[in-house]
XYZ file of C-alpha atoms in Angstrom:
597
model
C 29.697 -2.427 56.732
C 30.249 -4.639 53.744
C 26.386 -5.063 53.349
C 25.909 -1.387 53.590
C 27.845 -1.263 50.417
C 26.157 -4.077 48.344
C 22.835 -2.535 49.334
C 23.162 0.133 46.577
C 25.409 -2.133 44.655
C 22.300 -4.542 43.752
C 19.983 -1.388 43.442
C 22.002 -0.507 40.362
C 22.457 -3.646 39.126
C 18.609 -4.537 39.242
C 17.703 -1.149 37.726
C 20.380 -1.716 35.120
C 18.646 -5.414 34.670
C 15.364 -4.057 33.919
C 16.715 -1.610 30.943
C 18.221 -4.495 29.883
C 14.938 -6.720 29.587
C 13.030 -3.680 28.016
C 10.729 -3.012 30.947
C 12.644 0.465 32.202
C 10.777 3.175 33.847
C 8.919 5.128 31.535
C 11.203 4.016 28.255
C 9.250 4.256 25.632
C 9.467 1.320 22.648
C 10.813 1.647 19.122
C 8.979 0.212 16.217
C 9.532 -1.256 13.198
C 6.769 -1.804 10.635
C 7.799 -4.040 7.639
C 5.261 -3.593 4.760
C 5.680 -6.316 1.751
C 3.790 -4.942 -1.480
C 1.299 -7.488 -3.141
C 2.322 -10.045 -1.003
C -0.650 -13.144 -0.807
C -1.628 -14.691 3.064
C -1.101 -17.816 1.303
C 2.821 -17.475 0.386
C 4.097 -17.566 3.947
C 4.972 -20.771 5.172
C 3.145 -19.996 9.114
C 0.198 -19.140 7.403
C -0.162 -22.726 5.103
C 2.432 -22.526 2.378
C 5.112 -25.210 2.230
C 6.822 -24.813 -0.562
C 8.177 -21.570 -0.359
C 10.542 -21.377 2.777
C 9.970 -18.152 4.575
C 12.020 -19.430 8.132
C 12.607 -15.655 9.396
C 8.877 -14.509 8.835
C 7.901 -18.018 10.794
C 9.969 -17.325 13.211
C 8.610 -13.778 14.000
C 5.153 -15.898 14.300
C 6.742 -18.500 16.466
C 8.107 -15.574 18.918
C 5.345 -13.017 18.609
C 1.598 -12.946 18.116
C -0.018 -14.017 14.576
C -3.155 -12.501 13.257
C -4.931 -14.541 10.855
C -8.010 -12.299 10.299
C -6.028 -9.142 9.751
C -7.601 -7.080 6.840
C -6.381 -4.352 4.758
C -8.811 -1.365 4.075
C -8.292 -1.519 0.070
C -7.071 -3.722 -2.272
C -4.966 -1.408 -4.237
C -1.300 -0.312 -2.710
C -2.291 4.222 -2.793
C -5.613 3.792 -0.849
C -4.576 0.917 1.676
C -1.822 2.709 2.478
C -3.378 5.561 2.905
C -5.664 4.063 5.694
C -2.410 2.491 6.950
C -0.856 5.391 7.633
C -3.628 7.603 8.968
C -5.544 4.881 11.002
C -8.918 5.926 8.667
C -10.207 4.800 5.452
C -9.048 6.629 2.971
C -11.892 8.302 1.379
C -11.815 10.565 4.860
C -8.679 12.030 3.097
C -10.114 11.942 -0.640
C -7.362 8.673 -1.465
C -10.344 7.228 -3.926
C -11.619 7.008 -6.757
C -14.721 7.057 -9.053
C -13.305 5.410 -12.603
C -10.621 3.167 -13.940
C -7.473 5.044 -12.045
C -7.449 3.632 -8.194
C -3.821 4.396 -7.567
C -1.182 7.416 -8.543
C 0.094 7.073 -11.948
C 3.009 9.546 -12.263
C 5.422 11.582 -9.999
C 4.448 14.527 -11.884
C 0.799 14.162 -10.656
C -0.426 16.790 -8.009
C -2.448 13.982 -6.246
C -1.654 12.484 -2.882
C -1.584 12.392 1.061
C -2.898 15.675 1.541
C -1.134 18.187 3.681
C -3.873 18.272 6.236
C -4.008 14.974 7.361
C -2.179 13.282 10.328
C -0.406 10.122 10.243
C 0.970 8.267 13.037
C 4.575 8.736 12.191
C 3.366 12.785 12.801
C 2.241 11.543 16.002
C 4.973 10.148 16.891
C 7.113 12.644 16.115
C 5.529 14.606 18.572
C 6.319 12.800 21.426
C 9.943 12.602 20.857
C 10.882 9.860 18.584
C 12.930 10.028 15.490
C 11.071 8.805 12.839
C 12.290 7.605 8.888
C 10.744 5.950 6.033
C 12.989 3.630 3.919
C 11.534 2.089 0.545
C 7.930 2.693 -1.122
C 5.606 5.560 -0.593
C 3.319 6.217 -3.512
C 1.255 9.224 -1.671
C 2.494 11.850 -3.859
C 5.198 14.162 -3.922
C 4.414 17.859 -4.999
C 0.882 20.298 -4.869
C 1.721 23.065 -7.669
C 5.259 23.282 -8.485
C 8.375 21.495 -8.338
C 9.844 21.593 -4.790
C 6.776 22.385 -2.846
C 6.870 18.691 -1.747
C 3.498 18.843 0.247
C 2.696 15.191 -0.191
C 6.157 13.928 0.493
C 6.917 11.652 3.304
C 9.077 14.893 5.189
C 5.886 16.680 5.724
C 4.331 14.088 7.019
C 5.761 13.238 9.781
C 8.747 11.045 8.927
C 12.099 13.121 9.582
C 14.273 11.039 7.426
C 13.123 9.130 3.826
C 14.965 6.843 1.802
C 13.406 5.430 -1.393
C 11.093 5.312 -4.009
C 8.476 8.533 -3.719
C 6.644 6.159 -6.583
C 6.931 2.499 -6.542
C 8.598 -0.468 -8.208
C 6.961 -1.663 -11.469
C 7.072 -2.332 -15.255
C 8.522 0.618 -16.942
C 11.526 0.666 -14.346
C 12.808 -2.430 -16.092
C 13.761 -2.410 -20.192
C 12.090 -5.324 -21.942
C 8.930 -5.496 -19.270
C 6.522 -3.602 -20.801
C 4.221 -0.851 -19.594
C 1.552 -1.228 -16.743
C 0.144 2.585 -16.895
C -2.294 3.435 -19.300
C -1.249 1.249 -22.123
C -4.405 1.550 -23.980
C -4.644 5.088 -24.028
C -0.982 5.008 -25.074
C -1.670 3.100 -27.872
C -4.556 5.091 -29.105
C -2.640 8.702 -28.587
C 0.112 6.597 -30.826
C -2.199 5.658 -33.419
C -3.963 9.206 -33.509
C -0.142 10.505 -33.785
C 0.722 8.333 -36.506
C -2.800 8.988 -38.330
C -1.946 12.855 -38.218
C 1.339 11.824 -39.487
C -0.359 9.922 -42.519
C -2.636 13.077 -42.956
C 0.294 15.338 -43.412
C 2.104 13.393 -45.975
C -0.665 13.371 -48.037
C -1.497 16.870 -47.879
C 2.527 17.666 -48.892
C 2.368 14.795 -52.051
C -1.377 16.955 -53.225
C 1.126 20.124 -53.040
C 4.072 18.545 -54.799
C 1.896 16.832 -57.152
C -0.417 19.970 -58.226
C -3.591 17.963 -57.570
C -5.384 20.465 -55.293
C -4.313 24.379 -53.836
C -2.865 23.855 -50.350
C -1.823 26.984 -48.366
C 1.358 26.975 -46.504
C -0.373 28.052 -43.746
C -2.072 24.839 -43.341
C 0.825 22.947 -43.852
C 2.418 24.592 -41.482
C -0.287 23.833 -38.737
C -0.680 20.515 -39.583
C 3.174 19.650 -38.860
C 2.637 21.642 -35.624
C -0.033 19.749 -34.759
C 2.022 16.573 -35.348
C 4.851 17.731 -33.685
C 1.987 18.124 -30.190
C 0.257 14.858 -30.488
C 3.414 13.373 -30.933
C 4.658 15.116 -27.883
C 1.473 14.495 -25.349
C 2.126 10.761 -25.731
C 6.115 10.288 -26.181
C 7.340 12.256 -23.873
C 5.182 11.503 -20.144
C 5.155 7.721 -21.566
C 8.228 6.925 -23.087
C 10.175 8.496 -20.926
C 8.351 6.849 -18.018
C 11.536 4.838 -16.349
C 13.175 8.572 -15.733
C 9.889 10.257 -14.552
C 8.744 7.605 -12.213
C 11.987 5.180 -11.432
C 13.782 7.530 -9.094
C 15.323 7.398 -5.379
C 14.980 10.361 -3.379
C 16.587 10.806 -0.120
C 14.375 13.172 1.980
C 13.785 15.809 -0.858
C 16.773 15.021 -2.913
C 16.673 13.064 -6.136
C 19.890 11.120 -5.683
C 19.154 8.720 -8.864
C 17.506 9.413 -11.929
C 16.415 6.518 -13.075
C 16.969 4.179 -10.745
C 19.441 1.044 -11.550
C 16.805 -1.372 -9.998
C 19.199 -4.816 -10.036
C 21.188 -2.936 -6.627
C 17.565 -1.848 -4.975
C 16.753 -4.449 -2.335
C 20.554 -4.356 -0.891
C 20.184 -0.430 -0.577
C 17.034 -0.478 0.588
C 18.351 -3.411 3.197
C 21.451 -1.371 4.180
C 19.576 1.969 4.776
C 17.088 0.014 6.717
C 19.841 -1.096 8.587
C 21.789 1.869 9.221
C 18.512 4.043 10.519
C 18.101 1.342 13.634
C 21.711 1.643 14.556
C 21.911 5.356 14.132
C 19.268 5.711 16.462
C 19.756 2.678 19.272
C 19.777 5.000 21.882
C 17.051 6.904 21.730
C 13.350 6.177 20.610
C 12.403 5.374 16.922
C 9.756 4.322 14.101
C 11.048 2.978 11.206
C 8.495 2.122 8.234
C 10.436 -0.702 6.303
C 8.429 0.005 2.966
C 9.926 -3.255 0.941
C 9.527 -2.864 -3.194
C 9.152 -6.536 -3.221
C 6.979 -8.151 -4.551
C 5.332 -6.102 -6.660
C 6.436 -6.879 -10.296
C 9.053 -6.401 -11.979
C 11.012 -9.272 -10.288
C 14.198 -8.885 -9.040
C 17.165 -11.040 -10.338
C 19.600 -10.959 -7.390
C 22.038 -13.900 -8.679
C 21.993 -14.907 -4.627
C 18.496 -15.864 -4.793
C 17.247 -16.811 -8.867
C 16.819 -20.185 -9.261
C 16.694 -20.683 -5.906
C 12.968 -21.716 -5.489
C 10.247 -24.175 -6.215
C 8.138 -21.046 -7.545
C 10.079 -19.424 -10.308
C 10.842 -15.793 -10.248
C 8.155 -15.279 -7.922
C 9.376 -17.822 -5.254
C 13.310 -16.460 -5.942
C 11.784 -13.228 -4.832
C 9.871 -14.207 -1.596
C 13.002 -16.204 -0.472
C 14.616 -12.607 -0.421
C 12.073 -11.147 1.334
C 12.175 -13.134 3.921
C 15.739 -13.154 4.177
C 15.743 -8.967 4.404
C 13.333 -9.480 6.915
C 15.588 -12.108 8.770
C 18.630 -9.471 8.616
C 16.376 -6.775 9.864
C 15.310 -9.113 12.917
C 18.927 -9.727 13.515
C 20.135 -5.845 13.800
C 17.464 -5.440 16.050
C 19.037 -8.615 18.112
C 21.850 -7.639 18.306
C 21.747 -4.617 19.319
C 19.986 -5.551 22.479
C 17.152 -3.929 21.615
C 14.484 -6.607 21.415
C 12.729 -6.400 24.204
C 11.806 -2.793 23.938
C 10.930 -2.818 20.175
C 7.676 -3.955 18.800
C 8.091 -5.311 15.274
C 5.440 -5.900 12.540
C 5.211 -7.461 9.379
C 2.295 -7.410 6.920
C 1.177 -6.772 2.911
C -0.503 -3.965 1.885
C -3.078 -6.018 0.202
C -3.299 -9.425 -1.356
C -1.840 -10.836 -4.145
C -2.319 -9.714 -8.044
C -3.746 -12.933 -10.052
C -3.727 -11.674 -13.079
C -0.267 -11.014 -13.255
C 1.631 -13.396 -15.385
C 3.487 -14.430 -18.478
C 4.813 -17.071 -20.252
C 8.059 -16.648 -19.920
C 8.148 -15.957 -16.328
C 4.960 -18.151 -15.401
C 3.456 -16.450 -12.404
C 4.309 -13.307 -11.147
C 1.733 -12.631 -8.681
C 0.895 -13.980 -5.162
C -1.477 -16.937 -4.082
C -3.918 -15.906 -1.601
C -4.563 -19.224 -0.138
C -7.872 -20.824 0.068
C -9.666 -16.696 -0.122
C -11.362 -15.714 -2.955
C -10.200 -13.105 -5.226
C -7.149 -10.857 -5.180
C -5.800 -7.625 -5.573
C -7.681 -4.472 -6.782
C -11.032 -7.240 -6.566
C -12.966 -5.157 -4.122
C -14.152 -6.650 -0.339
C -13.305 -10.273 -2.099
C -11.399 -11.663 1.098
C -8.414 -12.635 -1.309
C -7.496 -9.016 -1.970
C -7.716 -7.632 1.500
C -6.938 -10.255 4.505
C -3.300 -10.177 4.831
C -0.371 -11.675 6.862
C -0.133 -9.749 10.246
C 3.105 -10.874 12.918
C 3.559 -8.566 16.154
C 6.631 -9.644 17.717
C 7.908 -8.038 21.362
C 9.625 -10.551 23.579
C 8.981 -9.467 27.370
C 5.949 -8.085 26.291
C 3.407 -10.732 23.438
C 3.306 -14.245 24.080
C 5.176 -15.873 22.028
C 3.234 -18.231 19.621
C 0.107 -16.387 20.360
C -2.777 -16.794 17.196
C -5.087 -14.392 17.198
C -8.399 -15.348 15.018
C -10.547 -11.446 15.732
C -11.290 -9.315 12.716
C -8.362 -6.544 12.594
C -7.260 -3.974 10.434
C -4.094 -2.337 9.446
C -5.481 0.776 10.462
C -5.031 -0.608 14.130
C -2.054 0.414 13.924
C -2.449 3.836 14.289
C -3.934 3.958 17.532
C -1.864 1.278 19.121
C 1.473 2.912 18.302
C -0.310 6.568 20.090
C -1.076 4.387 23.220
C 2.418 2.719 22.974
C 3.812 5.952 22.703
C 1.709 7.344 25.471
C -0.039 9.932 23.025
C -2.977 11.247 24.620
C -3.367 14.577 22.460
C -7.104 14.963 21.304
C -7.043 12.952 17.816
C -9.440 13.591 14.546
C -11.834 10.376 13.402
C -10.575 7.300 14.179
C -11.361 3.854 12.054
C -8.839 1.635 14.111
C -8.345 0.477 17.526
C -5.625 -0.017 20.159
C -4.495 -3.817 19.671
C -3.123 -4.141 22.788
C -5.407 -5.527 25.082
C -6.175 -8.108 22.654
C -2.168 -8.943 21.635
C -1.573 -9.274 25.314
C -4.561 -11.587 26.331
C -6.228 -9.206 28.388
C -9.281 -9.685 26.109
C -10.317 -12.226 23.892
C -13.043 -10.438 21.245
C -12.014 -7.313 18.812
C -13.662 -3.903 18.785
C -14.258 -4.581 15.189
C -17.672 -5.063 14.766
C -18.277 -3.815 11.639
C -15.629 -3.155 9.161
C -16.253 -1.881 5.633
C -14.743 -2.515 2.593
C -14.181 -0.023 -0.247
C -13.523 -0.395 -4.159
C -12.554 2.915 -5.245
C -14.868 5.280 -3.592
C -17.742 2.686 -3.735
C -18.691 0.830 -0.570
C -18.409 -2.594 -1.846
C -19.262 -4.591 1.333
C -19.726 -5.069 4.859
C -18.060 -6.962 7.819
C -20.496 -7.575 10.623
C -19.082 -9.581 13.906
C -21.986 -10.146 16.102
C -21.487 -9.516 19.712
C -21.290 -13.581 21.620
C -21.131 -15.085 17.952
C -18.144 -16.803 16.793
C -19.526 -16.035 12.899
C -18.564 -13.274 10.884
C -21.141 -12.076 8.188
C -19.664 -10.578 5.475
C -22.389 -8.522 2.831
C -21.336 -7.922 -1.145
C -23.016 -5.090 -2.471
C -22.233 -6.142 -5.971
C -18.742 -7.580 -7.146
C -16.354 -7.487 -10.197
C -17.098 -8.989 -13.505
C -14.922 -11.902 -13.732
C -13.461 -12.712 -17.127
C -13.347 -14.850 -18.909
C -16.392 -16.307 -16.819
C -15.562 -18.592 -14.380
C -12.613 -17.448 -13.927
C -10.742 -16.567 -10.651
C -10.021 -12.568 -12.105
C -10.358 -9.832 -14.628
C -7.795 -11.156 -17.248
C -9.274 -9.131 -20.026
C -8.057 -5.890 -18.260
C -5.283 -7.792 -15.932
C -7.095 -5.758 -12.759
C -10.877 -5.316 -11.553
C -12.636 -2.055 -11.933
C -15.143 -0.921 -9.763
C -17.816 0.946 -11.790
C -19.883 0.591 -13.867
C -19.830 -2.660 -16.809
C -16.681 -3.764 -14.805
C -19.436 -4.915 -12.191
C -22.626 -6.768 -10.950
C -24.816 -5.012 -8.268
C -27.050 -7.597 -6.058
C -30.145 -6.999 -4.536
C -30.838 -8.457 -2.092
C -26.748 -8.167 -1.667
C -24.969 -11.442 -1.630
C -23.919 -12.802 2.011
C -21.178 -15.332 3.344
C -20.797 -16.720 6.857
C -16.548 -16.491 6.930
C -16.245 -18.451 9.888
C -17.873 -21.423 8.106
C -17.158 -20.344 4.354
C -13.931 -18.735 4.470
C -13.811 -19.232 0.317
C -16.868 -17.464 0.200
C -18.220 -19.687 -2.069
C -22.087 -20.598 -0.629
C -23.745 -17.610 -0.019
C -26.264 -17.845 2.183
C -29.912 -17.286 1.930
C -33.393 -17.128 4.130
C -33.881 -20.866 3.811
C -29.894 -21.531 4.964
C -29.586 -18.957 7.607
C -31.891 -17.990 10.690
C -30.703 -14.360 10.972
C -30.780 -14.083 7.098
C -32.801 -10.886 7.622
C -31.744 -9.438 10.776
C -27.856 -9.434 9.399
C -28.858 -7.304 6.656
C -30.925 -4.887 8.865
C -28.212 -4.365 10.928
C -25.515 -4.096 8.547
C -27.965 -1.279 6.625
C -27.938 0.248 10.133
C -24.091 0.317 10.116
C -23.573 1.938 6.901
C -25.822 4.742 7.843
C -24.229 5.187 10.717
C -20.741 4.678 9.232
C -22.126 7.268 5.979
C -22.784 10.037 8.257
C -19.447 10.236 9.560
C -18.765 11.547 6.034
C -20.248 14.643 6.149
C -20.708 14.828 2.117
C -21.991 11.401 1.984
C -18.663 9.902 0.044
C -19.708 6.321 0.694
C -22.709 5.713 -1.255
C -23.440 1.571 -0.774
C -23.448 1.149 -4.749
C -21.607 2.627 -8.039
C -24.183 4.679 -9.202
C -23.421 7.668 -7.793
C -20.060 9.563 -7.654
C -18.520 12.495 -5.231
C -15.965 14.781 -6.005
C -15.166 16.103 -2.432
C -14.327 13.486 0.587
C -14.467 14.340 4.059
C -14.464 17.578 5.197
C -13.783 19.486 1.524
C -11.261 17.373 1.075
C -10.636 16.788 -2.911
C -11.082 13.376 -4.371
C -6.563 13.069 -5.438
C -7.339 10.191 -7.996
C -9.036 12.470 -10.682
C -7.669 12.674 -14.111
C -6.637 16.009 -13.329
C -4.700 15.001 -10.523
C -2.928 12.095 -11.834
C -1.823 12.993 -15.380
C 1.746 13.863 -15.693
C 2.517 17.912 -15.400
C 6.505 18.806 -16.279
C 6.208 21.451 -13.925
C 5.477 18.771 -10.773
C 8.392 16.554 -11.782
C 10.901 15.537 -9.675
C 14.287 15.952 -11.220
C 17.888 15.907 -10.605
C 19.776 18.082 -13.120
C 18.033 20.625 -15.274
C 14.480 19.718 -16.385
C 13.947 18.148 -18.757
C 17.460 16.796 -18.950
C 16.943 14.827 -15.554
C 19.658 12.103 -14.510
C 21.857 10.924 -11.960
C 23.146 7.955 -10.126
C 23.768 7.485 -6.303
C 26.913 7.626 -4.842
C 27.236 4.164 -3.724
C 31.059 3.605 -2.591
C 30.192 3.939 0.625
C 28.068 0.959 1.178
């Protein structure tokens, strides 16, 4: 009799057991995607650095799986995240550009994500998990008027938002400076001031008697000063309230933004999504404004570091990331959540001053930087998988990835097998788990703008990987490591140097690129740029209106499918009618109730 009862007794309990470990009948996993901006390979401590101390990121390595060839598919925050979030490059959704402007430049634009595209948070979303995005988005906010919010992070597929519909950087801070369009600022200032100079005179030849001046031209004149003045002052100077904000979903709750508080809000609401949802399944897209400039001051962690404010700022980082490891702990939820940490691209060289010294990351022993085209400095990336029960932990992984991977492996995690649009990333699975040892990546393809700047070829039963350089930034001054002239790389025209034949690295021998090869060095010299020619044509028509041409000669003002280039001047200039705004435009301002915290 009494085993009769301990029969079912132990059924329950070893049921009960396996919910426990994360391996339940049909339970699907959470996911948690942390996303550092402008954060260098070479500043976390598993991936070389030891003089920063980044314990909580190592120790993500240490449990999980690390990637150490995992490759972003831009160099610049809009596009890369872009192809982040929809699992293509982002030219298929128009995220490029042809000139100077490779990222959005105000709230008030009516550029960004457009409504047609699919991310994987939609995805998700469809199979029953709760989805929210807490920190930096920078895909746009509004189409044609205030409100219509058809690039916000709500309509695409994330049911709760918490952050900064921009991003962090200069003009949020007093006493920075400006990073957006500081040139043209200065020249709409000096036309302004030459009007200004103009009109004077013309009222002292009145006053004076010198010459006949109608009143009618005096009057248009100090119109006309009263416009130029306008077109600069107001989208530029008032830059910190138009672009600074915090929205919750599609509410500005602060207007601008009180930025020394940010990272412990941005923490706590992190925080707060996981244990709201615990019980049920969830993505959560930890969108960190760290480290993108300005630096943060937060009196627990200044001073702190070997590195200056830079370092101070990393040491945060990884201890947000070591509190967001330890909700998920304790919570019990480990073994059923995958989490991910990564950069959106590399590090920004240029960046720096002398009082602060360096304020942008070190990419380790990879050439180039940020915004610096298929240079491997500005695009290969820290990438940590951890999922105890599931990845081996201390697993290195040494295939070509992408953060586009990510899209498909969360729809297979998630059991998504809807029919799916044009894919440029692949289920990571199989090779996080073991179950094979090469990538599907054998070609990858690196973008500057709308230009395709060079080629990643991975030949099948060759440990090399031949990477091809169309043509490459302009250094300055030369020999230098960056474009400190104009503190970040173009991708047209002067700004670069084409190559024919195009120049080619072996990055499994020359991981600095820094010996090209040539017919004399290299057997397969010609073969390797056959078949990465072969690639791109095969790659090019995939875009139906031809939006990849291999140099920067040419330019396209449609992407994929009709789909409008967003980075155009027309796009990205401010419009009052697109801003965001708490309170009555144009008297916009507000702060966040923060009591509760």
């Amino acid at each position: 009799m009494r085993s009769v009862l301990l029969a079912p007794l132990l059924f329950l309990l070893l049921t009960a057991g396996s919910d426990v470990t994360g391996k339940g009948f049909d339970q699907k996993p959470n996911f948690v995607l942390m996303v550092v901006d402008d954060l260098g390979i070479g500043d976390i401590g598993c991936y070389g650095n030891d003089t920063i101390r980044t314990p909580n990121i190592d120790r993500l390595a240490s449990e999980g799986v690390k990637l150490t060839q995992h490759i972003a598919a831009a160099p610049l925050c809009t596009p890369s995240r872009t192809a982040f979030m929809t699992g293509r490059y982002a030219i298929r959704s128009g995220m490029v550009s042809t000139g100077r402007v490779q990222v959005l430049l105000f709230l008030g634009g009516s550029g960004g994500l457009v409504p047609s595209e699919t991310t994987f948070a939609k995805r998700l979303q469809h199979q029953g998990y709760t989805t929210g995005l807490v920190g930096k988005w920078h895909l746009g906010v509004n189409c044609k008027h205030r409100g219509d919010h058809c690039h916000h992070p709500n309509q695409h597929g994330f049911s709760y938002f918490y952050g900064l519909p921009f991003t962090l950087f200069n003009d949020c801070v007093p006493g920075e400076g400006s990073d957006v369009l500081v040139d043209l600022q200065r020249t709409l200032q000096n036309l302004t001031m030459l009007l200004g100079v103009g009109l004077l005179t013309i009222v002292c030849v009145r006053v004076c008697g010198l010459f006949e001046v109608s009143l009618w031209l005096l009057v248009l004149h100090f119109f006309l000063c009263i416009l130029a003045t306008a077109v600069w002052y107001v989208p530029f100077e008032f830059l910190s309230t138009w672009n600074c904000i915090i929205m919750r979903n599609q509410e500005v709750i602060e207007q601008p933004m009180t930025v020394e508080t940010l990272p412990q809000r941005l923490l706590g609401e992190a925080q707060n999504f996981i244990k709201r949802n615990v019980d049920h399944p969830f993505l959560l897209v930890f969108s960190l404004a760290h480290i993108h400039t300005p630096m943060f001051k937060t009196p627990q962690f200044a001073g702190k570091s070997r590195h200056g404010a830079y370092g101070d700022n990393l040491e945060e980082v990884d201890w947000m990331i070591g509190k967001i490891t330890e909700t998920v702990d304790s919570l019990g939820i480990a073994n059923n959540t995958l989490m991910y940490f990564t950069s959106d691209h590399g590090g920004h060289l240029e960046d720096s001053d002398s009082q602060t010294g360096q304020k942008g990351g070190w990419n380790g022993i990879y050439k180039g930087g940020k915004a610096m085209g298929g240079w491997e400095g500005g695009i290969r990336v820290p990438g940590i998988f951890r999922w105890p029960g599931r990845l081996r932990a201390g697993k290195v992984v040494d295939e070509p990835t992408s953060l586009m991977d990510l899209y498909p492996t969360l729809k297979y995690l998630a059991k998504d097998t809807q029919p799916d649009r044009q894919s440029d990333g692949y289920n990571l699975m199989p090779l996080l788990e073991g179950e094979v040892a090469r990538s599907e990546h054998e070609f990858m393809f690196h973008y500057c703008g709308i230009y395709l700047n060079a080629v990643r070829w991975h030949p099948p039963g060759s440990d090399s990987i031949f990477k091809v350089h169309f043509f490459t930034p302009n250094f300055f001054p030369p020999g230098a490591g960056g474009c400190y002239d104009t503190r970040i790389c173009l991708c047209h025209g002067e700004h670069v140097t084409h190559h024919d034949p195009p120049l080619l690295y072996d990055l499994f021998h020359d991981p600095s690129e820094s010996r090209p090869l040539t017919p004399d060095t290299e057997p397969r010299y010609a073969e390797i740029l056959e078949q990465t020619a072969k690639a791109v044509e095969r790659h090019k028509s995939t875009l139906p209106n031809e939006q990849a041409p291999a140099d920067a000669h040419s330019e396209a003002n449609t992407a994929e499918q009709g789909v409008e280039l967003q980075l155009t001047w027309d796009k990205i200039l401010w419009k009052p009618w697109l801003q965001p705004c708490c309170g009555t435009f144009p008297f916009c301002g507000c702060k966040e109730n923060t009591t509760h915290m």
